[in-house]
Amino acid sequence: LRGLIYSEIEAYGAKTDLHSGMYGGAAPNPLFALIEIISKLKDSKGRVLIPGFYKDVKPPSKDELKAWKRLPFNEEHYRKTEVGSKVLTGEPGFSVLYRTWARPTLEVHGMPGGFTAPGAKTVIPAKASAKVSMRLVPNQDPDDIFKRYSDYVKKLTPKGIETKIKVWSKGPACVVGTDNKYIQAATEAMHEVFHKDTVFIRSGGSIPIVTDFQDVLKIPSVMMGFGLPDDNLHAPNEKFHIPNFYRGIESICLFFEKLGGNS
């Protein structure tokens, strides 16, 4: 799992919304300030520009990279069916799986501010915000990355604008080793239920509490995936394949049975 920092940059200009006919050309515009800031967080090739952002990135092992190359993954099929875009973006020199599983990223999720209702209203907003997240990989410290990010945003903030950053979620990346009895029991259980070879992958998503479980309990976490590529995660018409729901229950029951036999 990748780590996560989910933040919201708030930008403030005038004391209240202003009429752009009366004050346009004189009053600072927080939306333009945010656009300027955000445009300098990544370059056109998708590389994050925060100073020191990649300093501590730990790459996957050679064995892991070899295993990924053996997976039945087709980038063109992925582009057409899962993403549905004309092109795929991201850092050059890395495969899609590498970029989405083992490289840190920065994304913008929304920019509330000013007048957004249907119709026209010529206001210069007093306040605007941008929801920005970063996915982190092993060896990146969320506190260190957040400080670098905050300092950089402050440096980029135009004169006449005040910025503040809220943090909604923060947690480190987590990679679980496969050479332990818990993972082996899960592997055997899923193989027996699905009648397919079990493969080990990473996920670009984040579950910050998994690291806490491992740190406090001192045992590896086991994460089994039962979702499908077309489940529309976080999107309209999100779903879960019912047969996989029942197979998942069966897999988990068999996992505990096997784990009990190994104890």
Short mmCIF file of C-alpha atoms in Angstrom, two decimals:
data_model
loop_
_atom_site.label_atom_id
_atom_site.label_comp_id
_atom_site.label_asym_id
_atom_site.label_seq_id
_atom_site.Cartn_x
_atom_site.Cartn_y
_atom_site.Cartn_z
CA LEU A 1 0.00 0.00 0.00
CA ARG A 2 1.20 3.50 -0.73
CA GLY A 3 1.14 6.09 2.01
CA LEU A 4 -1.04 9.18 1.87
CA ILE A 5 -1.09 12.87 2.65
CA TYR A 6 -4.49 14.42 1.91
CA SER A 7 -4.46 18.19 2.28
CA GLU A 8 -6.43 21.30 1.45
CA ILE A 9 -4.70 24.54 0.50
CA GLU A 10 -6.77 27.58 1.46
CA ALA A 11 -5.98 30.89 -0.23
CA TYR A 12 -7.28 34.24 1.04
CA GLY A 13 -7.32 37.61 -0.73
CA ALA A 14 -9.76 40.46 0.01
CA LYS A 15 -11.99 40.70 3.08
CA THR A 16 -15.08 39.74 1.05
CA ASP A 17 -16.14 38.72 -2.47
CA LEU A 18 -15.78 41.72 -4.78
CA HIS A 19 -17.48 42.92 -7.98
CA SER A 20 -14.98 42.29 -10.80
CA GLY A 21 -16.20 45.35 -12.69
CA MET A 22 -15.45 47.63 -9.75
CA TYR A 23 -12.31 45.92 -8.41
CA GLY A 24 -10.93 43.80 -11.27
CA GLY A 25 -7.35 44.87 -11.97
CA ALA A 26 -6.77 45.95 -8.37
CA ALA A 27 -7.92 43.17 -6.04
CA PRO A 28 -5.95 39.91 -5.60
CA ASN A 29 -7.69 36.77 -6.86
CA PRO A 30 -7.16 33.63 -4.71
CA LEU A 31 -8.25 31.34 -7.55
CA PHE A 32 -5.51 32.64 -9.82
CA ALA A 33 -3.06 32.34 -6.94
CA LEU A 34 -3.98 28.67 -6.48
CA ILE A 35 -3.70 28.03 -10.21
CA GLU A 36 -0.21 29.52 -10.14
CA ILE A 37 0.80 27.44 -7.10
CA ILE A 38 -0.64 24.17 -8.39
CA SER A 39 0.93 24.60 -11.83
CA LYS A 40 4.35 24.49 -10.13
CA LEU A 41 3.75 21.37 -8.02
CA LYS A 42 4.35 19.03 -11.00
CA ASP A 43 6.01 19.39 -14.38
CA SER A 44 4.42 18.52 -17.73
CA LYS A 45 5.77 14.95 -17.54
CA GLY A 46 4.23 14.24 -14.15
CA ARG A 47 7.32 14.62 -11.99
CA VAL A 48 6.66 16.28 -8.62
CA LEU A 49 8.67 19.50 -8.20
CA ILE A 50 8.63 19.77 -4.40
CA PRO A 51 12.32 20.03 -3.39
CA GLY A 52 13.55 16.75 -1.87
CA PHE A 53 10.31 14.90 -2.65
CA TYR A 54 12.09 11.85 -4.12
CA LYS A 55 15.09 11.94 -1.78
CA ASP A 56 14.21 8.87 0.31
CA VAL A 57 12.23 6.81 -2.22
CA LYS A 58 13.00 3.10 -1.90
CA PRO A 59 12.64 1.22 -5.21
CA PRO A 60 11.13 -2.27 -5.47
CA SER A 61 13.49 -5.24 -5.36
CA LYS A 62 14.76 -6.84 -8.57
CA ASP A 63 12.75 -9.99 -7.81
CA GLU A 64 9.58 -7.94 -7.39
CA LEU A 65 10.13 -6.14 -10.69
CA LYS A 66 10.68 -9.46 -12.46
CA ALA A 67 7.44 -10.80 -10.98
CA TRP A 68 5.51 -7.74 -12.21
CA LYS A 69 6.79 -8.29 -15.75
CA ARG A 70 5.30 -11.79 -15.69
CA LEU A 71 1.82 -10.52 -14.84
CA PRO A 72 -0.78 -10.63 -17.66
CA PHE A 73 -1.05 -6.85 -17.92
CA ASN A 74 -1.62 -4.96 -21.16
CA GLU A 75 -1.18 -1.18 -20.96
CA GLU A 76 -3.33 -0.48 -24.01
CA HIS A 77 -6.20 -2.59 -22.68
CA TYR A 78 -5.82 -0.84 -19.31
CA ARG A 79 -5.98 2.57 -21.02
CA LYS A 80 -9.10 1.74 -23.00
CA THR A 81 -11.15 -0.27 -20.49
CA GLU A 82 -10.13 0.91 -17.01
CA VAL A 83 -9.03 4.51 -17.53
CA GLY A 84 -10.98 5.34 -20.69
CA SER A 85 -8.66 8.17 -21.74
CA LYS A 86 -6.88 8.97 -25.00
CA VAL A 87 -3.44 8.70 -23.40
CA LEU A 88 -1.78 7.57 -20.19
CA THR A 89 0.34 10.06 -18.27
CA GLY A 90 3.13 9.84 -15.74
CA GLU A 91 6.87 9.86 -15.27
CA PRO A 92 8.80 8.61 -18.30
CA GLY A 93 11.00 5.56 -17.80
CA PHE A 94 8.56 3.65 -15.59
CA SER A 95 5.84 1.17 -16.52
CA VAL A 96 2.21 1.79 -15.56
CA LEU A 97 2.38 -0.82 -12.79
CA TYR A 98 5.59 0.72 -11.46
CA ARG A 99 4.09 4.24 -11.54
CA THR A 100 0.84 3.24 -9.83
CA TRP A 101 2.31 0.81 -7.29
CA ALA A 102 5.81 2.00 -6.41
CA ARG A 103 6.26 5.67 -7.36
CA PRO A 104 5.04 8.63 -5.30
CA THR A 105 2.48 10.90 -6.93
CA LEU A 106 0.65 14.19 -6.43
CA GLU A 107 -2.92 14.83 -7.58
CA VAL A 108 -5.47 17.67 -7.37
CA HIS A 109 -9.04 16.56 -6.57
CA GLY A 110 -11.07 19.76 -6.56
CA MET A 111 -10.91 23.56 -6.35
CA PRO A 112 -13.86 25.14 -4.55
CA GLY A 113 -14.03 28.91 -4.75
CA GLY A 114 -15.99 31.84 -6.08
CA PHE A 115 -19.20 31.45 -8.05
CA THR A 116 -19.87 27.92 -9.33
CA ALA A 117 -23.68 27.84 -9.70
CA PRO A 118 -25.37 27.90 -13.13
CA GLY A 119 -25.48 31.33 -14.75
CA ALA A 120 -23.22 34.34 -14.36
CA LYS A 121 -22.02 36.33 -11.37
CA THR A 122 -18.93 38.48 -11.79
CA VAL A 123 -17.23 38.13 -8.43
CA ILE A 124 -13.60 38.03 -7.41
CA PRO A 125 -13.63 35.44 -4.61
CA ALA A 126 -12.29 36.34 -1.19
CA LYS A 127 -11.32 32.72 -0.60
CA ALA A 128 -10.55 29.65 -2.69
CA SER A 129 -9.18 26.22 -1.88
CA ALA A 130 -7.64 23.21 -3.56
CA LYS A 131 -7.76 19.62 -2.34
CA VAL A 132 -4.35 18.06 -2.99
CA SER A 133 -3.10 14.59 -2.12
CA MET A 134 0.23 12.81 -2.35
CA ARG A 135 0.71 9.04 -2.46
CA LEU A 136 3.93 8.00 -0.78
CA VAL A 137 6.13 4.92 -1.13
CA PRO A 138 8.35 3.01 1.32
CA ASN A 139 10.96 5.08 3.16
CA GLN A 140 9.15 8.41 2.62
CA ASP A 141 8.28 10.01 5.96
CA PRO A 142 4.84 11.69 5.79
CA ASP A 143 5.87 14.38 8.30
CA ASP A 144 9.02 15.20 6.33
CA ILE A 145 7.16 15.28 3.00
CA PHE A 146 4.39 17.47 4.43
CA LYS A 147 6.92 20.00 5.73
CA ARG A 148 8.65 20.13 2.35
CA TYR A 149 5.27 20.57 0.65
CA SER A 150 4.15 23.29 3.09
CA ASP A 151 7.41 25.22 2.75
CA TYR A 152 7.20 25.02 -1.03
CA VAL A 153 3.59 26.24 -1.15
CA LYS A 154 4.52 29.14 1.12
CA LYS A 155 7.41 30.03 -1.19
CA LEU A 156 5.12 29.93 -4.25
CA THR A 157 2.34 32.03 -2.70
CA PRO A 158 2.00 35.36 -4.59
CA LYS A 159 2.12 38.71 -2.80
CA GLY A 160 -1.23 39.84 -1.45
CA ILE A 161 -2.39 36.26 -0.84
CA GLU A 162 -2.35 34.33 2.42
CA THR A 163 -2.28 30.52 2.31
CA LYS A 164 -3.01 27.92 4.96
CA ILE A 165 -2.85 24.13 4.63
CA LYS A 166 -5.18 21.69 6.38
CA VAL A 167 -4.32 18.00 6.66
CA TRP A 168 -7.26 15.61 6.42
CA SER A 169 -5.29 12.35 6.41
CA LYS A 170 -1.66 11.30 6.74
CA GLY A 171 0.07 7.92 6.91
CA PRO A 172 3.15 6.03 5.67
CA ALA A 173 3.42 3.36 3.00
CA CYS A 174 3.32 -0.30 3.96
CA VAL A 175 4.91 -3.30 2.24
CA VAL A 176 4.32 -6.77 3.70
CA GLY A 177 6.85 -9.56 3.16
CA THR A 178 5.54 -12.77 1.60
CA ASP A 179 7.74 -15.29 3.41
CA ASN A 180 5.64 -15.87 6.53
CA LYS A 181 2.98 -18.36 7.60
CA TYR A 182 0.14 -15.82 7.47
CA ILE A 183 0.70 -14.93 3.82
CA GLN A 184 1.29 -18.57 2.89
CA ALA A 185 -2.01 -19.59 4.53
CA ALA A 186 -3.82 -16.86 2.59
CA THR A 187 -2.13 -17.94 -0.64
CA GLU A 188 -3.22 -21.56 -0.20
CA ALA A 189 -6.77 -20.60 0.77
CA MET A 190 -7.34 -18.34 -2.23
CA HIS A 191 -5.82 -20.90 -4.59
CA GLU A 192 -8.21 -23.59 -3.37
CA VAL A 193 -11.28 -21.35 -3.64
CA PHE A 194 -10.55 -19.59 -6.94
CA HIS A 195 -8.60 -22.45 -8.59
CA LYS A 196 -6.07 -19.92 -9.85
CA ASP A 197 -2.45 -19.25 -8.99
CA THR A 198 -2.19 -16.53 -6.34
CA VAL A 199 0.05 -13.60 -7.29
CA PHE A 200 1.61 -10.97 -5.07
CA ILE A 201 1.07 -7.37 -6.13
CA ARG A 202 1.19 -3.92 -4.62
CA SER A 203 -1.71 -1.50 -4.44
CA GLY A 204 -1.51 2.19 -5.17
CA GLY A 205 -4.23 2.83 -2.61
CA SER A 206 -3.74 3.66 1.06
CA ILE A 207 -4.93 2.22 4.38
CA PRO A 208 -2.86 4.13 6.98
CA ILE A 209 -3.98 1.98 9.93
CA VAL A 210 -2.34 -1.15 8.43
CA THR A 211 1.07 0.20 9.43
CA ASP A 212 -0.23 0.88 12.94
CA PHE A 213 -1.48 -2.72 13.22
CA GLN A 214 1.95 -4.04 12.27
CA ASP A 215 3.82 -1.66 14.57
CA VAL A 216 1.61 -2.36 17.60
CA LEU A 217 0.87 -6.07 17.15
CA LYS A 218 4.32 -6.97 15.77
CA ILE A 219 2.85 -9.37 13.20
CA PRO A 220 2.43 -9.04 9.42
CA SER A 221 -0.85 -7.84 7.96
CA VAL A 222 -2.69 -9.95 5.38
CA MET A 223 -4.59 -8.18 2.62
CA MET A 224 -6.67 -10.23 0.19
CA GLY A 225 -8.07 -8.64 -2.95
CA PHE A 226 -11.49 -9.66 -4.24
CA GLY A 227 -12.31 -6.60 -6.35
CA LEU A 228 -12.32 -6.40 -10.14
CA PRO A 229 -10.83 -3.75 -12.47
CA ASP A 230 -14.31 -2.59 -13.54
CA ASP A 231 -15.66 -2.00 -10.01
CA ASN A 232 -15.49 1.82 -10.51
CA LEU A 233 -13.80 2.56 -7.19
CA HIS A 234 -14.70 6.03 -5.80
CA ALA A 235 -16.81 6.67 -8.93
CA PRO A 236 -20.49 6.59 -9.91
CA ASN A 237 -21.95 3.08 -10.13
CA GLU A 238 -19.29 1.60 -7.85
CA LYS A 239 -19.97 -2.11 -7.43
CA PHE A 240 -18.71 -5.38 -5.99
CA HIS A 241 -19.06 -8.64 -7.93
CA ILE A 242 -21.46 -10.85 -5.89
CA PRO A 243 -19.73 -14.17 -6.73
CA ASN A 244 -16.46 -12.66 -5.47
CA PHE A 245 -18.26 -11.63 -2.28
CA TYR A 246 -19.10 -15.25 -1.51
CA ARG A 247 -15.74 -16.57 -2.69
CA GLY A 248 -14.10 -13.97 -0.49
CA ILE A 249 -16.01 -15.20 2.56
CA GLU A 250 -15.02 -18.77 1.73
CA SER A 251 -11.38 -17.73 1.28
CA ILE A 252 -11.25 -15.97 4.63
CA CYS A 253 -12.86 -18.91 6.45
CA LEU A 254 -10.39 -21.32 4.85
CA PHE A 255 -7.53 -18.93 5.68
CA PHE A 256 -8.36 -19.06 9.40
CA GLU A 257 -8.71 -22.84 9.22
CA LYS A 258 -5.26 -23.20 7.65
CA LEU A 259 -3.73 -20.66 9.98
CA GLY A 260 -5.11 -22.57 12.97
CA GLY A 261 -3.56 -25.77 11.66
CA ASN A 262 -0.16 -24.07 11.36
CA SER A 263 -0.11 -22.60 14.85
#
